[in-house]
Short mmCIF file of C-alpha atoms and ligand atoms in Angstrom, two decimals:
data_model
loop_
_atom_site.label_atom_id
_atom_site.label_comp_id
_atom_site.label_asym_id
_atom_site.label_seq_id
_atom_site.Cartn_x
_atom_site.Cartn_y
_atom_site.Cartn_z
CA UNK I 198 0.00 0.00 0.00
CA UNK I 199 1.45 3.87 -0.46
CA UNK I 200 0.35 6.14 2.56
CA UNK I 201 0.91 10.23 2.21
CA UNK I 202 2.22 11.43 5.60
CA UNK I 203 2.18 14.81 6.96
CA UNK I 204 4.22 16.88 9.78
CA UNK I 205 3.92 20.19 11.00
CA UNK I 206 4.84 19.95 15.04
CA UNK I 207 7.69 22.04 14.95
CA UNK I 208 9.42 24.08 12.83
CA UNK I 209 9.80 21.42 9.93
CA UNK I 210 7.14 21.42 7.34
CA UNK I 211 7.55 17.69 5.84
CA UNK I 212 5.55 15.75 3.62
CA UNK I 213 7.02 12.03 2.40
CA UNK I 214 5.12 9.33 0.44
CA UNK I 215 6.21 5.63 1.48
CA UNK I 216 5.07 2.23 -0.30
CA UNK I 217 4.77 -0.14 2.89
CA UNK I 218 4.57 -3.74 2.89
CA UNK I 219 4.51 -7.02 5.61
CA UNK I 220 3.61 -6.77 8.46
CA UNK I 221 3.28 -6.29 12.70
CA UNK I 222 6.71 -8.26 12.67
CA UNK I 223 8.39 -7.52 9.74
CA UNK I 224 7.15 -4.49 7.26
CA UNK I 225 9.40 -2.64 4.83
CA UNK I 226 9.12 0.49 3.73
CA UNK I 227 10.22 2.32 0.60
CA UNK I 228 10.56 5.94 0.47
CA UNK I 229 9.10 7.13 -3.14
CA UNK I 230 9.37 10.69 -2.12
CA UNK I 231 10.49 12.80 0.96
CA UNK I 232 10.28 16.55 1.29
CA UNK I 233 11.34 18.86 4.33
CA UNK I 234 12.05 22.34 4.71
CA UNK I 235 13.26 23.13 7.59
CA UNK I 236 12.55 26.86 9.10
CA UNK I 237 15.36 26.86 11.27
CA UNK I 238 16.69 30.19 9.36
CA UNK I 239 13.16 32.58 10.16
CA UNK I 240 13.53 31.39 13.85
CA UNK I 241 17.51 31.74 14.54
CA UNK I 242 16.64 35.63 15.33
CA UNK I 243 14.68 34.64 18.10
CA UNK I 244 16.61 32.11 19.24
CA UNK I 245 13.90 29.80 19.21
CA UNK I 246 10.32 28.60 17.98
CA UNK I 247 8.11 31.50 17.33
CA UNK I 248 4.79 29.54 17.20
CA UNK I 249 2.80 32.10 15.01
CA UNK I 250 5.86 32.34 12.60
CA UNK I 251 5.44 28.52 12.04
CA UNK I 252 2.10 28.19 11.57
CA UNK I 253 2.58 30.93 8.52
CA UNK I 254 5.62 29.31 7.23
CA UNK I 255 3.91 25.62 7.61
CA UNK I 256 0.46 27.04 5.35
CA UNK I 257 2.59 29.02 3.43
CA UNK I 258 4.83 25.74 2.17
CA UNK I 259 2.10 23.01 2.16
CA UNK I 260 1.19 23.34 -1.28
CA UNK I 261 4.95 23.32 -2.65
CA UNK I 262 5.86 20.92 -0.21
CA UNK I 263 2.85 18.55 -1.78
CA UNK I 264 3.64 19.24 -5.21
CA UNK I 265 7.41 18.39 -4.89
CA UNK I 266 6.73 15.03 -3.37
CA UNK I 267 4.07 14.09 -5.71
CA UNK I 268 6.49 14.66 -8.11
CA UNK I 269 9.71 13.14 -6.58
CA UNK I 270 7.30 10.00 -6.47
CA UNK I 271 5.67 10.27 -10.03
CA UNK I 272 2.55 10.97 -8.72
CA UNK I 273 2.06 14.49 -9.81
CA UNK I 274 -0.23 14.19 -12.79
CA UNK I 275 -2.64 16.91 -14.31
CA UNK I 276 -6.05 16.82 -14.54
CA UNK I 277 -8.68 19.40 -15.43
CA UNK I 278 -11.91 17.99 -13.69
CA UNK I 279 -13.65 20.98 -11.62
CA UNK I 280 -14.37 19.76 -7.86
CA UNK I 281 -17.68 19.60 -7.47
CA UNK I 282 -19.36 22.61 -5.38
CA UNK I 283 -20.10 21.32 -2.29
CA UNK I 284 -16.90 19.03 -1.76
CA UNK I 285 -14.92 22.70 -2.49
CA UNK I 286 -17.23 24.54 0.25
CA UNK I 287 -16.48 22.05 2.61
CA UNK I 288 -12.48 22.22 2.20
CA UNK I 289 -12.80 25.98 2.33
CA UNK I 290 -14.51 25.67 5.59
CA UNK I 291 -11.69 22.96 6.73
CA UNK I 292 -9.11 25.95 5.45
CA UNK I 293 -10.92 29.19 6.57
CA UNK I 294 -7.85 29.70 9.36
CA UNK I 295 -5.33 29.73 6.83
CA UNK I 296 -7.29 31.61 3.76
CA UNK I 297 -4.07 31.75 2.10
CA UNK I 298 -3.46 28.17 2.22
CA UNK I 299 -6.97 27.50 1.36
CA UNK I 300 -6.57 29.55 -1.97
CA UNK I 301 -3.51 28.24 -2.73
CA UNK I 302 -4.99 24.68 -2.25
CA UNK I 303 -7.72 25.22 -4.75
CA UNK I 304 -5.72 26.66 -6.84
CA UNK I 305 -2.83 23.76 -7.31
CA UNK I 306 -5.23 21.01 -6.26
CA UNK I 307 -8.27 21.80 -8.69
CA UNK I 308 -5.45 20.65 -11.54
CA UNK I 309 -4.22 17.70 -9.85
CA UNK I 310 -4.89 13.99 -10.95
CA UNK I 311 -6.05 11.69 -7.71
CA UNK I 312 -2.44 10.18 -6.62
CA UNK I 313 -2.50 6.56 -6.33
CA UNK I 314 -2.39 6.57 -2.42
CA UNK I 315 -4.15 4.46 -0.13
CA UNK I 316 -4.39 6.88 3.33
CA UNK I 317 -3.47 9.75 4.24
CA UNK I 318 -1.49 10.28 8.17
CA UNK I 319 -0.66 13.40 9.72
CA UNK I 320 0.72 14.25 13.09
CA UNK I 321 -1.90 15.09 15.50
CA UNK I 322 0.93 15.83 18.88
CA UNK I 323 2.46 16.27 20.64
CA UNK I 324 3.75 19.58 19.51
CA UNK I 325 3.23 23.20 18.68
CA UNK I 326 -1.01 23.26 18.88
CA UNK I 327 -0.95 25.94 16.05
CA UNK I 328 1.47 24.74 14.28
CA UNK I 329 0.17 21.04 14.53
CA UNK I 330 -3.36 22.56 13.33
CA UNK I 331 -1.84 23.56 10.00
CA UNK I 332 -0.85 20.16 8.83
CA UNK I 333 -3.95 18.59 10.84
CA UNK I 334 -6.44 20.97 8.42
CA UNK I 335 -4.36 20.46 5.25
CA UNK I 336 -4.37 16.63 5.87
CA UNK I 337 -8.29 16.73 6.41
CA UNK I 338 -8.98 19.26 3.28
CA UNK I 339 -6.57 15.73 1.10
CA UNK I 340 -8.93 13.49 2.29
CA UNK I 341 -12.24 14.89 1.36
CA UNK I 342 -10.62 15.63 -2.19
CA UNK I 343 -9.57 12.72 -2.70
CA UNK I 344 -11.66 10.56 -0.67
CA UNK I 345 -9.27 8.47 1.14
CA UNK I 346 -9.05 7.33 4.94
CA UNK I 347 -7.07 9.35 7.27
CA UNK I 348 -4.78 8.85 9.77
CA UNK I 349 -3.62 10.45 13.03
CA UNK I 350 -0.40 9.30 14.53
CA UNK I 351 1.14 10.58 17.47
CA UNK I 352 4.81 12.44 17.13
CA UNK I 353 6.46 10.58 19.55
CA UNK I 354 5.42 6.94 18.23
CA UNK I 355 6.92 7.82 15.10
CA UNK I 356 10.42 9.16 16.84
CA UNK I 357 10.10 5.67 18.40
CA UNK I 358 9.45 3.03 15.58
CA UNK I 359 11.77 4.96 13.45
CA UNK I 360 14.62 3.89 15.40
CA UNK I 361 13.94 0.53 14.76
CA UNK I 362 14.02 0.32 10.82
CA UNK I 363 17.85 -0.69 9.59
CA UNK I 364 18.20 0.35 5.79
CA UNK I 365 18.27 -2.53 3.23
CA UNK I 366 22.00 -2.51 2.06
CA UNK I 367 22.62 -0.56 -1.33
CA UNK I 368 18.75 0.62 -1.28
CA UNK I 369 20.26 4.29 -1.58
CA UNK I 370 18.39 5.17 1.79
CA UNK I 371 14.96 4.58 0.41
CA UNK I 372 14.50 1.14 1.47
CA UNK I 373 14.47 -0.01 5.06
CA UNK I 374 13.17 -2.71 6.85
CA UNK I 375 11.31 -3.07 10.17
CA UNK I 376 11.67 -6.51 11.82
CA UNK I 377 12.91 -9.01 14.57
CA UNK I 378 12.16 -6.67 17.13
CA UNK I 379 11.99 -8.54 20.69
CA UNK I 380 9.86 -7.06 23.23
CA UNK I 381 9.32 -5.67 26.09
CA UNK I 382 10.76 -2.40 23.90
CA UNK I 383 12.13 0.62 25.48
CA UNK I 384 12.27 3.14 23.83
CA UNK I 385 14.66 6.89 25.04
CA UNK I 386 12.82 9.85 23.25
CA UNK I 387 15.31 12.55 23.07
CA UNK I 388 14.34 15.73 21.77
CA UNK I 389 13.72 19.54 22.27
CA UNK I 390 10.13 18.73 23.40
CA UNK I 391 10.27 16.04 25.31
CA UNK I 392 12.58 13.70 27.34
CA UNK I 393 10.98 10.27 28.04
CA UNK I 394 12.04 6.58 29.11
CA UNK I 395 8.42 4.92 27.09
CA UNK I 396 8.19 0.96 27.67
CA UNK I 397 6.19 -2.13 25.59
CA UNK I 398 5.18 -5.33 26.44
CA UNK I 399 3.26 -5.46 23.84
CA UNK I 400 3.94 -4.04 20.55
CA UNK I 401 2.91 -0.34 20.13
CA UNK I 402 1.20 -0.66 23.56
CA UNK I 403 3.22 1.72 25.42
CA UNK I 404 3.60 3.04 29.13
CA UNK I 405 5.31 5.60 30.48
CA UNK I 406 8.52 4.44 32.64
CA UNK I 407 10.47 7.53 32.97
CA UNK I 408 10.28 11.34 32.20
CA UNK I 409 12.25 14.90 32.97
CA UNK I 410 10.82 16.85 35.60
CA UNK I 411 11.45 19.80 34.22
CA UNK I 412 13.54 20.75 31.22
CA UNK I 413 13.75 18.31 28.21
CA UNK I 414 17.25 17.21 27.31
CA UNK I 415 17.01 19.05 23.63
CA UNK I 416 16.11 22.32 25.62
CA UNK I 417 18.91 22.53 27.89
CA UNK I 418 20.99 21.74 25.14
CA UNK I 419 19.77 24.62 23.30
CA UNK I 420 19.96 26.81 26.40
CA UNK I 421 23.54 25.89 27.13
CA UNK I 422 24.12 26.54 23.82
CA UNK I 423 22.46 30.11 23.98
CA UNK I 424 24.92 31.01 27.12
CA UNK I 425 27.64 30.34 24.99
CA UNK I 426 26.83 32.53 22.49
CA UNK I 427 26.18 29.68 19.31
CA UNK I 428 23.29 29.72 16.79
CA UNK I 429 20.09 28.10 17.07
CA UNK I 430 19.38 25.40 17.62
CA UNK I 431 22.25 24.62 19.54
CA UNK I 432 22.36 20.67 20.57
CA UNK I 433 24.35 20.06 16.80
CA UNK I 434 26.57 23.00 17.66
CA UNK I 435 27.54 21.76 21.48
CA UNK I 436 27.67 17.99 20.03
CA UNK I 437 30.27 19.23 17.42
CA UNK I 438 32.13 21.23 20.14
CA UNK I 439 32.40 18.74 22.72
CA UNK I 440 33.76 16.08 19.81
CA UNK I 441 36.31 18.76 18.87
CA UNK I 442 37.56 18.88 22.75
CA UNK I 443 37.51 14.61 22.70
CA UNK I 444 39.87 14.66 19.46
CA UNK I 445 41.99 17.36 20.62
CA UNK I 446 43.19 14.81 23.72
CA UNK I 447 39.70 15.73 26.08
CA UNK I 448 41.42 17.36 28.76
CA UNK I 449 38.97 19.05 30.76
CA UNK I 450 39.13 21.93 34.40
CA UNK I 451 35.27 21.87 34.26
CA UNK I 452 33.32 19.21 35.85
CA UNK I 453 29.15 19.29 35.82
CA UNK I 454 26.59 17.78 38.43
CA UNK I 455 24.63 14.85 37.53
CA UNK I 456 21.23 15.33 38.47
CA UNK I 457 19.20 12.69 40.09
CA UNK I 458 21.62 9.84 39.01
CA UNK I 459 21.08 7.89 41.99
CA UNK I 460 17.48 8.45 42.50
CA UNK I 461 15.46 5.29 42.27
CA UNK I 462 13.20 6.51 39.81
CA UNK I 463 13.73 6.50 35.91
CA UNK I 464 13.08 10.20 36.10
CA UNK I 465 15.13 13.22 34.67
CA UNK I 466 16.41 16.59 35.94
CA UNK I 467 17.99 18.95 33.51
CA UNK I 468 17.24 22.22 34.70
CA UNK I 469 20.07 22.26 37.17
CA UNK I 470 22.59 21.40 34.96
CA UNK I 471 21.62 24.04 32.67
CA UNK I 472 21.70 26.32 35.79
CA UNK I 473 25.42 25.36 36.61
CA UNK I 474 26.83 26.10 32.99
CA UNK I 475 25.29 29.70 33.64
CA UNK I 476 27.74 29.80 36.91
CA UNK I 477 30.37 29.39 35.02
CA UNK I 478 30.13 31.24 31.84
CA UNK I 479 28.30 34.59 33.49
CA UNK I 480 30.07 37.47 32.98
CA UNK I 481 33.15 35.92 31.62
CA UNK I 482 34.68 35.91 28.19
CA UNK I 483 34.59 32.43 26.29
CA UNK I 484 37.60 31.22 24.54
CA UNK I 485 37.01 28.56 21.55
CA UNK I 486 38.62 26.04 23.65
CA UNK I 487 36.24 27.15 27.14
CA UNK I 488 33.33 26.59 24.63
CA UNK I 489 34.61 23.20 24.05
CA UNK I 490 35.47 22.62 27.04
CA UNK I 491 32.35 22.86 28.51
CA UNK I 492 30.24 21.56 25.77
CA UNK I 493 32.22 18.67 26.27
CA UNK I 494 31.49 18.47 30.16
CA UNK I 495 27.86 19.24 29.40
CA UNK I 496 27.47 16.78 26.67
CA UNK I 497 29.14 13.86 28.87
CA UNK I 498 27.16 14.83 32.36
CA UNK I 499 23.56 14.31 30.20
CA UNK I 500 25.29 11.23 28.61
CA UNK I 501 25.45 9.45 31.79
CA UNK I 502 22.38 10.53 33.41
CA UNK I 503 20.39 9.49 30.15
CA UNK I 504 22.62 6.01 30.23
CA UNK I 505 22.03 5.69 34.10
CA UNK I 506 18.74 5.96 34.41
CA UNK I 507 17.59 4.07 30.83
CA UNK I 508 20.16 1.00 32.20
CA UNK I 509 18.03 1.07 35.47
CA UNK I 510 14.66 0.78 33.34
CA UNK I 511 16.38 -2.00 31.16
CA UNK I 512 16.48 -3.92 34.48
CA UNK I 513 13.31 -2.71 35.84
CA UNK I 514 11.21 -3.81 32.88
CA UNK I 515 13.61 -6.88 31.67
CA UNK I 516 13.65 -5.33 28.16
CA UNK I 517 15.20 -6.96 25.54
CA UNK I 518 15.11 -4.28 22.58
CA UNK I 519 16.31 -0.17 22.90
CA UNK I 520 15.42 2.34 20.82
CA UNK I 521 16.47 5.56 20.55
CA UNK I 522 14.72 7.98 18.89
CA UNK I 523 14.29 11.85 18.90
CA UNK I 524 16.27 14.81 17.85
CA UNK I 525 19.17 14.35 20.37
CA UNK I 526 19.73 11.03 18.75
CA UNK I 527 21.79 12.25 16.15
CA UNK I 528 24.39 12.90 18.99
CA UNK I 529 27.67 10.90 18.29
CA UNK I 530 28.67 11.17 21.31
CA UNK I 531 25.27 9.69 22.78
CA UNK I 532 25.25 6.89 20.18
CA UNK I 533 28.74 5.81 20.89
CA UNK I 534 28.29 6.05 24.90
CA UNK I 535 25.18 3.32 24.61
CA UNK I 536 26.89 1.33 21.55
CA UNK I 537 29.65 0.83 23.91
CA UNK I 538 28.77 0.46 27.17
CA UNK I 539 25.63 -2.08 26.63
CA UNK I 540 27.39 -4.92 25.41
CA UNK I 541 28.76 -5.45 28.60
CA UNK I 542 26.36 -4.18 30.63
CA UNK I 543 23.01 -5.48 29.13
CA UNK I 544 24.44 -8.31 26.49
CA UNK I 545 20.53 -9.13 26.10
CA UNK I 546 19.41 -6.01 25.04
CA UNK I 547 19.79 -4.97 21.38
CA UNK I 548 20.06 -1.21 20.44
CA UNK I 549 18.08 0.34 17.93
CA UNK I 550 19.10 3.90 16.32
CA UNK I 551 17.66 5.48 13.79
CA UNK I 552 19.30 6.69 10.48
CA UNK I 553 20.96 10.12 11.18
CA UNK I 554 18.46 11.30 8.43
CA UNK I 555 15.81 10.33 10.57
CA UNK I 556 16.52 12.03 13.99
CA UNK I 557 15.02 15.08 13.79
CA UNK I 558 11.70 15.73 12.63
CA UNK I 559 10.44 14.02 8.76
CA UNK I 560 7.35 12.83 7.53
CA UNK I 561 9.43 9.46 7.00
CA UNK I 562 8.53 8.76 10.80
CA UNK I 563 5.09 9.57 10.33
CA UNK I 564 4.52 7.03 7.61
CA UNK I 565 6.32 4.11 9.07
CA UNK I 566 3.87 4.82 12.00
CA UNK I 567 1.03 5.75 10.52
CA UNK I 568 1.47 2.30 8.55
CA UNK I 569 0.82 0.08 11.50
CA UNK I 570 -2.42 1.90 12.46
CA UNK I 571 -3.37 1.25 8.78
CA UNK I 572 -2.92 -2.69 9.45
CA UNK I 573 -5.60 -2.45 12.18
CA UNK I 574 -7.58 -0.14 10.18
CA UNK I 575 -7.46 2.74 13.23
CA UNK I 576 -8.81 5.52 10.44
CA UNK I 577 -10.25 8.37 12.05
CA UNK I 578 -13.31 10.77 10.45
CA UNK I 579 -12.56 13.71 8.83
CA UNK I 580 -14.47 15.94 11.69
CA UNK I 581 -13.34 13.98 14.39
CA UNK I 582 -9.56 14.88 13.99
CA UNK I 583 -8.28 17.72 15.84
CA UNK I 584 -4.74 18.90 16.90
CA UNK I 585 -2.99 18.01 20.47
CA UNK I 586 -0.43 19.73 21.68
CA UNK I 587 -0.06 17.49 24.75
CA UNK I 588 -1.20 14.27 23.37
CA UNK I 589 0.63 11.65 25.38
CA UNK I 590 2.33 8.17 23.86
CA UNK I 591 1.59 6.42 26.86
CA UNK I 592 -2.43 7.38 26.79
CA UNK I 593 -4.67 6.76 24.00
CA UNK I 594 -5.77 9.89 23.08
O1 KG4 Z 707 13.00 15.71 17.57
P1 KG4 Z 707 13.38 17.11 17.25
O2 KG4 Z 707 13.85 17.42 15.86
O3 KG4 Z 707 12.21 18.09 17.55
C1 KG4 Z 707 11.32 17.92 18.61
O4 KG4 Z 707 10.39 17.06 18.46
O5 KG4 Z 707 11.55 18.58 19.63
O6 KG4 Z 707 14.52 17.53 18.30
C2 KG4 Z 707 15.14 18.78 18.24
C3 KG4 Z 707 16.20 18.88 19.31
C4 KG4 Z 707 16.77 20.29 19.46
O7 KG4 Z 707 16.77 20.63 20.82
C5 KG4 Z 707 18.20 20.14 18.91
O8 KG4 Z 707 19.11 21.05 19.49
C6 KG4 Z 707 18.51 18.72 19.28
O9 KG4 Z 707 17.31 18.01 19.01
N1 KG4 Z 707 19.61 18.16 18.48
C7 KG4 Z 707 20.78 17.72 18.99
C8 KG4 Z 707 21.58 17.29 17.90
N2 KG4 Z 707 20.86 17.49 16.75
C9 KG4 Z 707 19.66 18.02 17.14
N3 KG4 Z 707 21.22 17.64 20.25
C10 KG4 Z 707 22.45 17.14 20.46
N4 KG4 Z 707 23.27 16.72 19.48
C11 KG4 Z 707 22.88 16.77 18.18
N5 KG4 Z 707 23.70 16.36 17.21
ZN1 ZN Z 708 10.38 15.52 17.30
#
């Protein structure tokens, strides 16, 4: 079957079509086209997400967005059928937040041959409510056009099974596969929302094991990175710092609390660490190699709370597959610190990460999500989907 998936959460606007086949225990997934522009640029100035800027950016690139995939995937054909009165009136209504968008919809759409798709998924949260909205509406206005089910898949579920696909060797990254996953699963979610140990004992039935109580590891990242004077967003730009400092010979005058490592909980504290980096770089002038320095400290205090705490949930729940999925993922540093030290810690557990490609946020993720809720037909009615900012992976919602 080919699914269309959508994601606006963020700042990402991302549309990718995927041809999935197999199965609950062993799909594959081919990626016939992927598009993602990122809106990192409009936001750097404010050194951060401005939610009303992404909403404009995300109706404002929809259209092109669609057009370029359907095309990437041979899909986009022309056509010169009018849509019928009523079905238009009730898109326009769908649309009538983002007038532009809806004009701009007509306008490309009302040409368009009916791609040869089979559902349509979007991301309904968590994330940025107005920004989810955007894609939620444009994904509803597709599937009264073109009269095919829709799907809403949760943001985090699709940082978490796209950990676990490993590309099929010389597929160009467009094929991977999804399969021989033991459970329970745990999966770390890493990114600038969120910061969550999520556990399965059943497949895709998940339960919350762990989470920060306050900052999310992504954010303090991006904070530290914001004391120290780098662009946004800043995890990439510490990551690459600290690595510099580790090649250079690692030596190191700053050392960084761990927060709640020896709590018994699988919960998270980043706040404070973010709090003790200000310490030490208020009112003082950075060199490169202080900036290093303490990216490298930084990055290797949240390395070991993240490994400390997910180790103690490996044991807790007896978990015999780990994902890790999420923005922060892309961290080498992170990767090598879990590729290294589970072999001999956990020897049972196998670790999943996903393709660097696939860290931050795609419409990829989406898809290979949205594909298992097609399986057990979870569709959802046009009028019934709305956005969630705060939908949870660990509730159905
Ligand atoms: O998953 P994601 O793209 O968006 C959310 O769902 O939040 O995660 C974005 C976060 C940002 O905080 C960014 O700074 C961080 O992931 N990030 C990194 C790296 N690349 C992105 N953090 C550390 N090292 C990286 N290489
Ligand atoms: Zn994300």
């Amino acid at each position: 079957m080919k699914l269309l998936a959508i994601e606006t959460s963020c700042d990402e606007t991302a549309i990718a079509i995927l041809e999935c086949t197999g199965d609950d225990t062993a799909a594959q997934f081919t990626i016939l086209g992927n598009t993602l522009l990122s809106q990192i640029e409009i936001h750097r100035p404010y050194g951060g997400v401005f939610p009303a800027l992404a909403k404009r950016e995300h109706a404002k690139n929809l259209v092109p967005i669609l057009e370029a995939t359907l095309s990437e995937a041979e899909m986009l054909r022309e056509d010169t059928q009018a849509i019928p009165a009523d079905v238009r009136e009730r898109i326009l209504k769908i649309l009538e937040r983002e007038p532009d968008l809806g004009e701009a919809f007509m306008t490309s759409l009302s040409e368009m041959e009916t791609p040869d798709i089979d559902a349509i998924a979007v991301t309904a949260g968590p994330g940025l409510e107005p920004a989810l909205w955007v894609g939620v509406n444009f994904a509803r206005a597709l599937a009264v056009l073109w009269d095919k089910p829709l799907i809403s898949t949760n943001h985090m579920e699709g940082h978490t099974l796209s950990a676990l696909v490993t590309e099929v060797p010389d597929s160009n990254a467009r094929v991977f596969d999804l399969k021989d996953v033991q459970l329970p699963l745990l999966a770390l979610l890493i990114s600038g929302g969120h910061t969550e140990i999520v556990g399965a004992n059943t497949w895709r039935e998940y339960r919350l094991v762990g989470q920060t109580r306050d900052d999310a590891v992504g954010e303090a990242f991006d904070k530290v990175a914001r004391m120290m004077h780098l662009p946004y967003p800043g995890g990439p730009e510490i990551s690459k710092l600290a690595e510099r400092n580790r090649e250079d010979g690692g030596s190191n005058p700053y050392t960084l609390p761990r927060p709640m490592i020896d709590t018994k909980d699988c919960d998270f504290s980043f706040s404070g660490l973010k709090t003790s980096v200000l310490y030490l770089v208020k009112d003082k002038e950075l060199s490169e190699l202080d900036k290093q320095q303490l990216a490298h400290a930084f990055e290797d205090a949240v390395s070991d709370v993240l490994y400390t705490k997910t180790s103690k949930a490996l044991i807790e729940t007896g978990a015999k597959s780990l994902a890790i999925g999420g923005g922060v993922s892309a961290s080498t540093h992170i990767r090598r610190y879990f590729q290294e030290h589970l072999p001999e810690d956990h020897p049972e557990v196998k670790l999943f990460v996903p393709p660097k490609f696939l860290t931050g946020d795609n419409a990829v993720m989406i898809g290979i999500a949205a594909y298992y809720s097609y399986l057990h037909k979870e569709f959802i009615e046009v009028d019934a989907l709305t956005a969630n900012g705060n939908r949870s992976l660990s509730k159905k919602s």
